[in-house]
Coordinates of C-alpha atoms and ligand atoms in Angstrom, one line a residue:
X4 CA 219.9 149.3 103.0
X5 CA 223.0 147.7 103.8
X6 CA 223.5 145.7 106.8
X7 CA 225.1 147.9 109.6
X8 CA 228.7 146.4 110.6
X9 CA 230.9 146.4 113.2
X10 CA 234.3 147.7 110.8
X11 CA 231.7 150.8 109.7
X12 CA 231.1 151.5 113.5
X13 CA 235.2 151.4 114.7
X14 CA 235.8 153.3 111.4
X15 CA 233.1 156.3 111.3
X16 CA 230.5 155.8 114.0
X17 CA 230.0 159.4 115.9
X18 CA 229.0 159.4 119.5
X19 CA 225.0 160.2 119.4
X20 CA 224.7 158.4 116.6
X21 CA 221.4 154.9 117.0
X22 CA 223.0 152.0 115.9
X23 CA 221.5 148.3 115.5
X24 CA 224.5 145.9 115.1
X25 CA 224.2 141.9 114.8
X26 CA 227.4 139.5 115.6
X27 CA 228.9 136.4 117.6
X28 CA 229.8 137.1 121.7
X29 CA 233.9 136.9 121.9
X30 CA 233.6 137.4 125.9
X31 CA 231.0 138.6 128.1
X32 CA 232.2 140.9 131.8
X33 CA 229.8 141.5 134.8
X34 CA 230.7 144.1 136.7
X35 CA 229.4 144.6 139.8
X36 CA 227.6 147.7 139.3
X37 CA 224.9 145.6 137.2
X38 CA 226.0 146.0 134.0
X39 CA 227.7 143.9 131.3
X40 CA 230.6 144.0 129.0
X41 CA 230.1 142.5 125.7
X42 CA 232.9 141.8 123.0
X43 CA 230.8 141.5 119.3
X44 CA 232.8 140.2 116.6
X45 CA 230.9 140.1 113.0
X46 CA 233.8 139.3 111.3
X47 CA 233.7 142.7 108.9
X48 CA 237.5 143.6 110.7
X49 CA 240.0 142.5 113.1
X50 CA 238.7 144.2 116.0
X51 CA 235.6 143.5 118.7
X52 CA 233.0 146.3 119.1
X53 CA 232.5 146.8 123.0
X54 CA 228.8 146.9 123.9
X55 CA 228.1 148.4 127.5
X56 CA 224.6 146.1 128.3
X57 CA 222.8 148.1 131.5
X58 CA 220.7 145.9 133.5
X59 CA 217.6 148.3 133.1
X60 CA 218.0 146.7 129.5
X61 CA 214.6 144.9 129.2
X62 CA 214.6 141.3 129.4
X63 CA 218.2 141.8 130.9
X64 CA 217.5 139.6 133.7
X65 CA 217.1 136.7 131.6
X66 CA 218.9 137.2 128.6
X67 CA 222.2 137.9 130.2
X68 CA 223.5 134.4 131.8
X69 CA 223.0 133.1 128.3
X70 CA 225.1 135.8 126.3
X71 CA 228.2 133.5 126.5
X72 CA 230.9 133.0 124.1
X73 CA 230.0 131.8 121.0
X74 CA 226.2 133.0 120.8
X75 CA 225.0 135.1 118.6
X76 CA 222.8 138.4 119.4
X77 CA 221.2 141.3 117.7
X78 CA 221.2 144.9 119.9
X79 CA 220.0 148.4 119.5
X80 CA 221.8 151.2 120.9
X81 CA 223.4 154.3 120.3
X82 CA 227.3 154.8 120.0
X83 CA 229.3 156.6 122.7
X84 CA 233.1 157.8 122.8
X85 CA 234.7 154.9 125.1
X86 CA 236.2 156.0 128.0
X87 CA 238.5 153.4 127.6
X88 CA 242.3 153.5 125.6
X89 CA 241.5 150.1 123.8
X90 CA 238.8 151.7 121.5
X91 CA 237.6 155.1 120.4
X92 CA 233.7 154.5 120.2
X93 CA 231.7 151.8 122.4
X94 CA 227.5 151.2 122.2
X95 CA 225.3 151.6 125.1
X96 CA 222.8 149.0 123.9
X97 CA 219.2 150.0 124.6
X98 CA 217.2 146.4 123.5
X99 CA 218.7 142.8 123.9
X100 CA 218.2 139.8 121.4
X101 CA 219.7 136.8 121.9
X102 CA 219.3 135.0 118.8
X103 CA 221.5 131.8 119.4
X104 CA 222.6 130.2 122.1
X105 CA 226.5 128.6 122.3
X106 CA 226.7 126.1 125.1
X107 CA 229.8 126.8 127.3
X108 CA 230.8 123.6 127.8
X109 CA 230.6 122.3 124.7
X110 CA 231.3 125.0 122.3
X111 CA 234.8 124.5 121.3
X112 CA 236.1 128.4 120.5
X113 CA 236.4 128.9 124.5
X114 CA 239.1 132.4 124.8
X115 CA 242.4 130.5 124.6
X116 CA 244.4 129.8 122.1
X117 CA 244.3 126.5 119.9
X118 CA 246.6 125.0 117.9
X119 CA 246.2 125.1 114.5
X120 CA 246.2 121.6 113.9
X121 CA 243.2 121.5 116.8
X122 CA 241.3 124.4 114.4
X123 CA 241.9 122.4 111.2
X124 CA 239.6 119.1 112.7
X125 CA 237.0 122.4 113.5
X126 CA 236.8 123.9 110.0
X127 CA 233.7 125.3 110.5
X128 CA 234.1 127.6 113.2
X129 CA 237.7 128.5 112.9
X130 CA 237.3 131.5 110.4
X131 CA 235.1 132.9 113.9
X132 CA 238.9 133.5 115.2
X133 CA 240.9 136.4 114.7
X134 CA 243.6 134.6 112.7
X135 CA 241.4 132.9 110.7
X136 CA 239.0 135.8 109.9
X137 CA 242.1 138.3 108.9
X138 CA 242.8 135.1 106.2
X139 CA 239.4 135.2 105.3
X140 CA 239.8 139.1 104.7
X141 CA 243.2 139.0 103.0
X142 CA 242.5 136.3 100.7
X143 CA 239.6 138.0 99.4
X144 CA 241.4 141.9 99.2
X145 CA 244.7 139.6 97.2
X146 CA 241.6 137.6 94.6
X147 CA 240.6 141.6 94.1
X148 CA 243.9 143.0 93.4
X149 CA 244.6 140.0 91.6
X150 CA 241.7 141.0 89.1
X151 CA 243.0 144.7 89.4
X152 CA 246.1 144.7 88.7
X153 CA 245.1 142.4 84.8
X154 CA 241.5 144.5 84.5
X155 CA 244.0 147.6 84.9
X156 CA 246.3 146.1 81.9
X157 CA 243.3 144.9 79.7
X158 CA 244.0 141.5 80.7
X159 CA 240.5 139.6 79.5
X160 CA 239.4 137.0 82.7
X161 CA 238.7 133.7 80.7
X162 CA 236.8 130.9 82.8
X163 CA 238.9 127.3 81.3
X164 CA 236.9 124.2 82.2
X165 CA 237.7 122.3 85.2
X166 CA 237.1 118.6 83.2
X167 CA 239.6 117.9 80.6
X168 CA 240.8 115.4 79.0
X169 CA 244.4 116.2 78.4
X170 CA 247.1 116.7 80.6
X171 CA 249.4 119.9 80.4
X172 CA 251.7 118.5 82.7
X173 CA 252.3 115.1 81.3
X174 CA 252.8 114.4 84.9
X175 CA 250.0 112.1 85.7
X176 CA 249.0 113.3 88.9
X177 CA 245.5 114.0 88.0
X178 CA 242.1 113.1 89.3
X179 CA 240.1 110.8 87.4
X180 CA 236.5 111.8 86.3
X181 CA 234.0 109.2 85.6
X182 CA 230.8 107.6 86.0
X183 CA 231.6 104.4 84.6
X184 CA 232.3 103.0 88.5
X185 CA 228.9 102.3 90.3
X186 CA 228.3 99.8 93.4
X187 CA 226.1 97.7 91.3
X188 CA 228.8 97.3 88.5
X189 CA 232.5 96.5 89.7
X190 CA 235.3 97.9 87.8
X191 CA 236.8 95.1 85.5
X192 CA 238.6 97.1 82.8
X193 CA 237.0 100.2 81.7
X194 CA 235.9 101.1 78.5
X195 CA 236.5 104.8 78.4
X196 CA 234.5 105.2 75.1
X197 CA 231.2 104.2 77.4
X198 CA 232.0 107.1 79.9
X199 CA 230.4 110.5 79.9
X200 CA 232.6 111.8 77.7
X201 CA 233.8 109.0 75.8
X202 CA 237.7 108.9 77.0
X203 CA 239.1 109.4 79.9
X204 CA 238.6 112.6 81.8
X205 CA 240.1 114.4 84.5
X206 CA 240.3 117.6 87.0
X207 CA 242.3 120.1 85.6
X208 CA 246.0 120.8 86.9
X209 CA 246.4 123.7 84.8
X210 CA 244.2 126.6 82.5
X211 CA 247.1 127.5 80.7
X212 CA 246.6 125.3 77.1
X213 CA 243.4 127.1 76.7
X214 CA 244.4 130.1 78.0
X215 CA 247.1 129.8 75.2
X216 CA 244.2 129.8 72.4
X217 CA 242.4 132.5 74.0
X218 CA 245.8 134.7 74.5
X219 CA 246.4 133.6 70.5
X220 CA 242.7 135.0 69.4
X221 CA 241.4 137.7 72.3
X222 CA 244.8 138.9 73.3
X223 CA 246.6 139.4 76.6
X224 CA 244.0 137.0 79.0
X225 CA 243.8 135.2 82.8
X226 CA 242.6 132.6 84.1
X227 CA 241.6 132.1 88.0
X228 CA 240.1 129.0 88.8
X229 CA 240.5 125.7 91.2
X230 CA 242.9 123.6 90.0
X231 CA 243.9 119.9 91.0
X232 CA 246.7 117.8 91.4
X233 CA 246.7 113.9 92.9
X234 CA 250.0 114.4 94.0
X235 CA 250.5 112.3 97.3
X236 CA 253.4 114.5 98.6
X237 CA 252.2 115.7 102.6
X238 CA 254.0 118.8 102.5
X239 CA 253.0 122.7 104.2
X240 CA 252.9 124.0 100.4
X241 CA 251.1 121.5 97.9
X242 CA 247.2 120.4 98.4
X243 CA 245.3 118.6 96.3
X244 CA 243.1 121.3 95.4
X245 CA 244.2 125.0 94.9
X246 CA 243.7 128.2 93.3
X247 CA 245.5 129.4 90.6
X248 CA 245.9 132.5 88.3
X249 CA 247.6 132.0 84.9
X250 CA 248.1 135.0 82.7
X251 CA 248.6 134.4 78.8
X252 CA 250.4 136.9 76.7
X253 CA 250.5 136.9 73.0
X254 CA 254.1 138.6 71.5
X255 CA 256.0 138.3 74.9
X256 CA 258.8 136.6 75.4
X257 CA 261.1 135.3 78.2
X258 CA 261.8 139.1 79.5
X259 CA 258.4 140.3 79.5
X260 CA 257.0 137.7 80.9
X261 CA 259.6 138.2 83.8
X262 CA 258.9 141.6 84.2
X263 CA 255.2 141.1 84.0
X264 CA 255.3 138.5 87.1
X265 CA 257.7 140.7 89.4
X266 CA 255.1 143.9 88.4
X267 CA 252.5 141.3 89.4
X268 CA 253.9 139.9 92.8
X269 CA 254.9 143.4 94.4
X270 CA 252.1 145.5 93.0
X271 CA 249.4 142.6 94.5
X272 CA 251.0 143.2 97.8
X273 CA 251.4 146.7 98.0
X274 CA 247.4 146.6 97.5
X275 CA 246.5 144.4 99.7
X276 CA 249.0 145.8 102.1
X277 CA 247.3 148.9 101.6
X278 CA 243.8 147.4 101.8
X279 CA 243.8 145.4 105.3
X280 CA 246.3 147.0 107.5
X281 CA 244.8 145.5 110.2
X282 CA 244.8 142.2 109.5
X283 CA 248.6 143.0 107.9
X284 CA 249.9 144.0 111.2
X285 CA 248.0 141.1 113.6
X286 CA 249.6 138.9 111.3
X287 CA 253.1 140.4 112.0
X288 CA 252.5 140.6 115.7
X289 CA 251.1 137.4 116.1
X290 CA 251.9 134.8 113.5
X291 CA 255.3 135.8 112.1
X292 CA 257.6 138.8 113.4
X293 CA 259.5 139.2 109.7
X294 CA 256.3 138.9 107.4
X295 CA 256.1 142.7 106.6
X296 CA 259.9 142.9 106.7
X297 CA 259.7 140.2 104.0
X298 CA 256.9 141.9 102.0
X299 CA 258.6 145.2 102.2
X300 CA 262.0 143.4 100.9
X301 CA 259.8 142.5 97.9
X302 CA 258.2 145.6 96.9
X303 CA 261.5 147.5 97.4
X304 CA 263.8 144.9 95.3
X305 CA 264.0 144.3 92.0
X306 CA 263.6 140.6 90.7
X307 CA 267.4 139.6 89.8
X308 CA 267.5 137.0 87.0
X309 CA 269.6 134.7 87.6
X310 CA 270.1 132.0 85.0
X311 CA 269.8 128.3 86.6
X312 CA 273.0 127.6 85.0
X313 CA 274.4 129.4 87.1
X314 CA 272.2 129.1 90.2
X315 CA 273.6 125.5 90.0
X316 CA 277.2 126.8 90.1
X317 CA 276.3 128.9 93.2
X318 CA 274.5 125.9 95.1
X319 CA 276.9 123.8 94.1
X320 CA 280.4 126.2 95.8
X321 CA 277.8 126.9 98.6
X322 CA 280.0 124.4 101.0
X323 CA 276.5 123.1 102.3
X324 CA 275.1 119.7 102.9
X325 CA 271.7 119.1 100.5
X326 CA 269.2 116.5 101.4
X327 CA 268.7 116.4 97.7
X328 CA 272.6 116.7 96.1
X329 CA 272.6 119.0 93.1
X330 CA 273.8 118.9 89.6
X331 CA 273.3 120.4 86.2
X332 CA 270.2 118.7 84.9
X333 CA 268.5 118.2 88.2
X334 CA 265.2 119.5 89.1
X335 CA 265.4 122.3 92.7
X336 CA 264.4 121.4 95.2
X337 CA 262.7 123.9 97.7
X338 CA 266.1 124.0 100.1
X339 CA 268.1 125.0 96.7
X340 CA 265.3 127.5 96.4
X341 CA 265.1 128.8 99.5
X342 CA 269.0 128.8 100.5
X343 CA 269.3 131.0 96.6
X344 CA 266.8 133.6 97.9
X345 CA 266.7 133.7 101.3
X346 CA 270.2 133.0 102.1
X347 CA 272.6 134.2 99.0
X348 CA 270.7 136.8 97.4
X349 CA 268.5 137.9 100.3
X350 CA 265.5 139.2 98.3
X351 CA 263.4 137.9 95.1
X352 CA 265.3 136.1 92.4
X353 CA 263.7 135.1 88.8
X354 CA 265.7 131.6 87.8
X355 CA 265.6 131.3 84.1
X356 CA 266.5 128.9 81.2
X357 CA 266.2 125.3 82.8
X358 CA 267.4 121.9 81.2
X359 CA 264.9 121.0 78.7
X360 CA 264.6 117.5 80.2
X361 CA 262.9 118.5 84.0
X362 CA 260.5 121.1 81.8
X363 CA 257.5 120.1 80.1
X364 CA 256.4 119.9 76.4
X365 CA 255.0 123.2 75.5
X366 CA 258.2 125.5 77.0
X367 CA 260.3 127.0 73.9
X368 CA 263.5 125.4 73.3
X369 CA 266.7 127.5 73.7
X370 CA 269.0 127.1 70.5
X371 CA 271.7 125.8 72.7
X372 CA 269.2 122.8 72.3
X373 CA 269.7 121.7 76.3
X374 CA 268.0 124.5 77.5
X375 CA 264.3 125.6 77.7
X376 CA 263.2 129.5 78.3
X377 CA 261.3 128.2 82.0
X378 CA 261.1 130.6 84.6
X379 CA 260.3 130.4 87.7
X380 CA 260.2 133.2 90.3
X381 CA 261.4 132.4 94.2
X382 CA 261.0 134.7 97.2
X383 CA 261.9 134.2 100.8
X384 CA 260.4 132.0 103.0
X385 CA 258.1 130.3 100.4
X386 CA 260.6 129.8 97.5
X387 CA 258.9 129.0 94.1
X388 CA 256.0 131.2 94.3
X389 CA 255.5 131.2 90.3
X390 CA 256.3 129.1 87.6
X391 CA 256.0 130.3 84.3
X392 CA 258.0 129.8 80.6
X393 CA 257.4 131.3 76.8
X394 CA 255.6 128.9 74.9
X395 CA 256.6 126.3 71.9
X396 CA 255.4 128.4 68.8
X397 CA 257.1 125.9 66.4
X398 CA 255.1 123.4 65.0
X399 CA 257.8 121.1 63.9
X400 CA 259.5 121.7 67.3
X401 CA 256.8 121.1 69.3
X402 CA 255.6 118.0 67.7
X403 CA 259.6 116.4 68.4
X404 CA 258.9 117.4 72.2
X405 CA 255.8 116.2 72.7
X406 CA 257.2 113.0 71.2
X407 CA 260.3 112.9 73.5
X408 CA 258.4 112.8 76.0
X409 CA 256.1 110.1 75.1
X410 CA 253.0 111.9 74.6
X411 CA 250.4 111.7 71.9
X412 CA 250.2 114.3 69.6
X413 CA 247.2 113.2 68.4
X414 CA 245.9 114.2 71.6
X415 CA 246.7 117.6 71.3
X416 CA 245.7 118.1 67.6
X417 CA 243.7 121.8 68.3
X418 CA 246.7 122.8 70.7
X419 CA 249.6 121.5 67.5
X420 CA 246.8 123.9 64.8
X421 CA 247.4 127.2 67.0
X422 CA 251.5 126.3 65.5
X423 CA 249.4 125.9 62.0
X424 CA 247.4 128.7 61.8
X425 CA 249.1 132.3 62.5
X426 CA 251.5 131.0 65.4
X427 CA 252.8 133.8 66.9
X428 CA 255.8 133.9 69.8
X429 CA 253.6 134.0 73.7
X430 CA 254.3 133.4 77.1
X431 CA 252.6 132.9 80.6
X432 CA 253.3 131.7 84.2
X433 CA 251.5 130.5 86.9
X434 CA 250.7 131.4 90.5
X435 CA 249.6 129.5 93.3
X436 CA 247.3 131.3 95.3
X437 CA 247.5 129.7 98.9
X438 CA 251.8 129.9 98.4
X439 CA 250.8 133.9 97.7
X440 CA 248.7 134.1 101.0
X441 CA 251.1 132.1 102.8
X442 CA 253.7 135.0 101.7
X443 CA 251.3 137.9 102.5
X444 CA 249.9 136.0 106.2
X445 CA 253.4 134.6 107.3
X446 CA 251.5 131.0 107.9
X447 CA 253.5 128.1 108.1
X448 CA 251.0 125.5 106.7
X449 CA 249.3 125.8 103.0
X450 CA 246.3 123.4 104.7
X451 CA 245.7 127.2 106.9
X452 CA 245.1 129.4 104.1
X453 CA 242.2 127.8 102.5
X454 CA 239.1 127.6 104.3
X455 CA 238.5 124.3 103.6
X456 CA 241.5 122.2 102.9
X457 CA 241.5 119.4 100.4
X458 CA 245.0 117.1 101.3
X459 CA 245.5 113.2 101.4
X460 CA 243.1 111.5 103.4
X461 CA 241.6 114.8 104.2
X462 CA 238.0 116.5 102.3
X463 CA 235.9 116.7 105.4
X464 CA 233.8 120.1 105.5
Ligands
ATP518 P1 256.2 122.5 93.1 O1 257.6 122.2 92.6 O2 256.3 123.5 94.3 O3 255.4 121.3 93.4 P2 255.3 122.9 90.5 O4 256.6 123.0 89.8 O5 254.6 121.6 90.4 O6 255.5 123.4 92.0 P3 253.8 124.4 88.6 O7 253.3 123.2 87.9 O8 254.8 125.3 87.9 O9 254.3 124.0 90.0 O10 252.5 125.3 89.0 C1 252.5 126.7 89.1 C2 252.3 127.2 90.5 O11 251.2 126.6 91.2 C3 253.5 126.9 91.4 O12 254.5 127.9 91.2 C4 252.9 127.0 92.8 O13 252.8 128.4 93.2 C5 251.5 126.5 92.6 N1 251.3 125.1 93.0 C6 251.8 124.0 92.3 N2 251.4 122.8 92.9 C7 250.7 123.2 94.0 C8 250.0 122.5 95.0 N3 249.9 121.2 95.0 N4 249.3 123.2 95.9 C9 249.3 124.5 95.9 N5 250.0 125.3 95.0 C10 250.6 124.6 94.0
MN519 MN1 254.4 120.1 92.0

């Protein structure tokens, strides 16, 4: 039988109805009339479940001083309408357990509220707070609508390894893997042939090169796995460790694949909009007053495409002063992306067709030969939320990029044959799963949204 929780009580519980409910004390009230006030959190929603605790409860006596914040307890009873406006139903507990103690003066959760830098040193008791357990809830309704939304489409979810040995980026910011380095026996210059897999290995920064060979044998696929990038930049969007959801689609191009991440974005939200209202509304009262203005902004507008040609052109008669200056051939930066969607468009914008120099390898090349068919898709307050392109199905043309930019083919012999052997046009993107909660939640810092953050200098928990 299933566990009895406190969102099934608030939800459906009818007055006369025996309840035994389990959970961690938010607040304890003595009134005078000799009986107690008990707010039980179990984390299944947002709100607390009043518990009216009579002191003819037996063992009441005793038990009662130690029901504190923080400690856990276990209580028979039988649900009653609450005379009070905060709640519809309350329990009149009949038996008392307390199962774990929480010393007041060291348990660190006391009812105030703490900053979120102060939560972030106390990683394993913050998802005990409201904020933190409506990300809890909210990252785990967007992973199901996530799988939804491609289970729906006949998307197939393909597990990629998190070791590999090549680098889709070609940006070098990737975590070694090795067990060539011991205490006993210092690192003079490695020999990668003696290492567990006999060359150099590394954490994966991206599924997509073997979600390509899937998408080019099984059909439309996904991947949604941890991913990992050494890149030392401190900011409130990048860790070192993430989540991330790549589709693959064979016979797409550019335009699908646009239209299949805007479908994606705004029908992930609407379902998880429509799965924790709750949570959806706290976060709106309490974290950020324009977050379901924002989301409803997205669901209601179409992507506009917007070349980056021409996103350059609009930056660049903007009149305003960039930290990073802008020109044709220049990488955005998040204030370019940010000012475009937020500021000039107001609403969700698809950039497209980037300068084949800032793009990597595998992206297709545009025949004006300066551009690549990149896109990346920017919404307000986050800016690039996705970044996704159609893929190099030339051989010939794919073997000139990869040596442009220095890498070696030879390395990427199985990823050249899928060009060999019935190439076929295909496209995918990219989206990180902490920027998409920071969207949904309206939380400023990417290190908030994860339960247990992995930055620089930072894996504790
Ligand atoms: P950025 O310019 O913001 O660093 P990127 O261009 O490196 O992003 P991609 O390589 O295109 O990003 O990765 C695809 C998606 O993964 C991005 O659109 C973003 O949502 C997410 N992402 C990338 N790097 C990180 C990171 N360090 N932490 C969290 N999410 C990330
Ligand atoms: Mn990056």
């Amino acid at each position: 039988m299933d566990r009895p929780r406190v969102s099934r009580i608030l939800s459906d519980g009818q007055p006369g109805e025996p309840v035994e409910i389990s959970g961690w004390v938010r607040t304890r009230r003595d009134s005078k009339d000799g009986f107690s006030f008990v707010e039980l959190n179990d984390g299944s929603c947002m709100a607390n479940l009043q518990l009216v605790i009579d002191s003819s409860v037996p063992g009441y006596a005793e038990t009662i001083k130690n029901v504190t914040t923080g400690s856990s307890i276990k209580i028979t009873g039988e649900i009653k309408e609450s005379p009070g406006k905060k709640q519809r139903v309350e329990v009149h507990a009949s038996t008392l357990e307390l199962i774990g103690t929480a010393d007041v003066e060291s348990y660190p959760l006391q009812k105030k509220r703490h900053s979120f830098e102060f939560l972030r040193e106390i990683a394993h008791l913050r998802p005990r707070t409201n904020t933190f357990g409506a990300i809890a809830r909210v990252r785990n309704a967007a992973s199901a609508a996530i799988h939804n939304f491609f289970q729906e489409r006949g998307f197939l979810y393909v597990h990629t390894p998190v070791i590999t040995t090549s680098d889709c980026e070609g940006a070098g910011e990737m975590f070694q893997v090795t067990t060539l380095l011991h205490d006993d026996k210092p690192p003079k210059s490695l020999d990668y042939t003696e290492d567990f897999f006999g060359k150099r290995a590394s954490l994966t920064v991206s599924g997509q090169l073997e979600a390509e060979i899937y998408a080019t044998s099984v059909g439309e696929c996904y991947t949604f796995g941890p991913t990992f990038r050494a890149e030392n930049s401190n900011t409130t969007r990048h860790l070192a460790e993430f989540w991330m959801i790549e589709p693959e689609m064979p016979f797409y191009e550019l335009p699908q694949n646009m239209q299949l991440a805007e479908d994606f974005v705004r029908s992930v939200i609407k379902m998880v909009l429509e799965k924790c209202p709750d949570d959806m509304q706290f976060f709106n009262d309490r974290i950020d007053k324009t977050v379901l203005e924002t989301l409803k902004n997205i669901t209601e507008n179409e992507f506009l495409r917007v070349s980056y040609t021409d996103a350059i052109e609009i930056l660049e008669q903007s009149g305003k002063k960039w930290e990073y200056p802008v020109s044709w051939g220049q990488d955005l930066q998040s204030e370019h992306e940010r000012f475009l969607t937020e500021q000039h468009f107001k609403q969700p914008i698809i950039l497209f067709d980037y300068p084949r120099t800032i793009k990597p390898f595998y992206m297709r090349c545009n025949d004006d030969n300066k551009t690549v068919r990149a896109m990346d898709v920017l919404v307000p307050r986050i800016g690039e939320i996705i970044g996704g392109s159609q893929r190099e199905e030339r051989y010939d043309v794919l073997l000139d990029r990869m040596k442009e930019q220095d890498l070696n083919p030879d390395e990427y012999w199985w990823y050249l044959e899928l060009r060999k052997f019935g190439s076929v046009p295909h496209s995918g993107f990219g989206l990180g799963f902490e920027r998409l909660i920071l969207l949904l939640t309206g939380m400023q810092n990417i290190r908030d949204v994860i339960p247990f953050p992995r930055t620089p200098k930072n894996a504790e928990f």
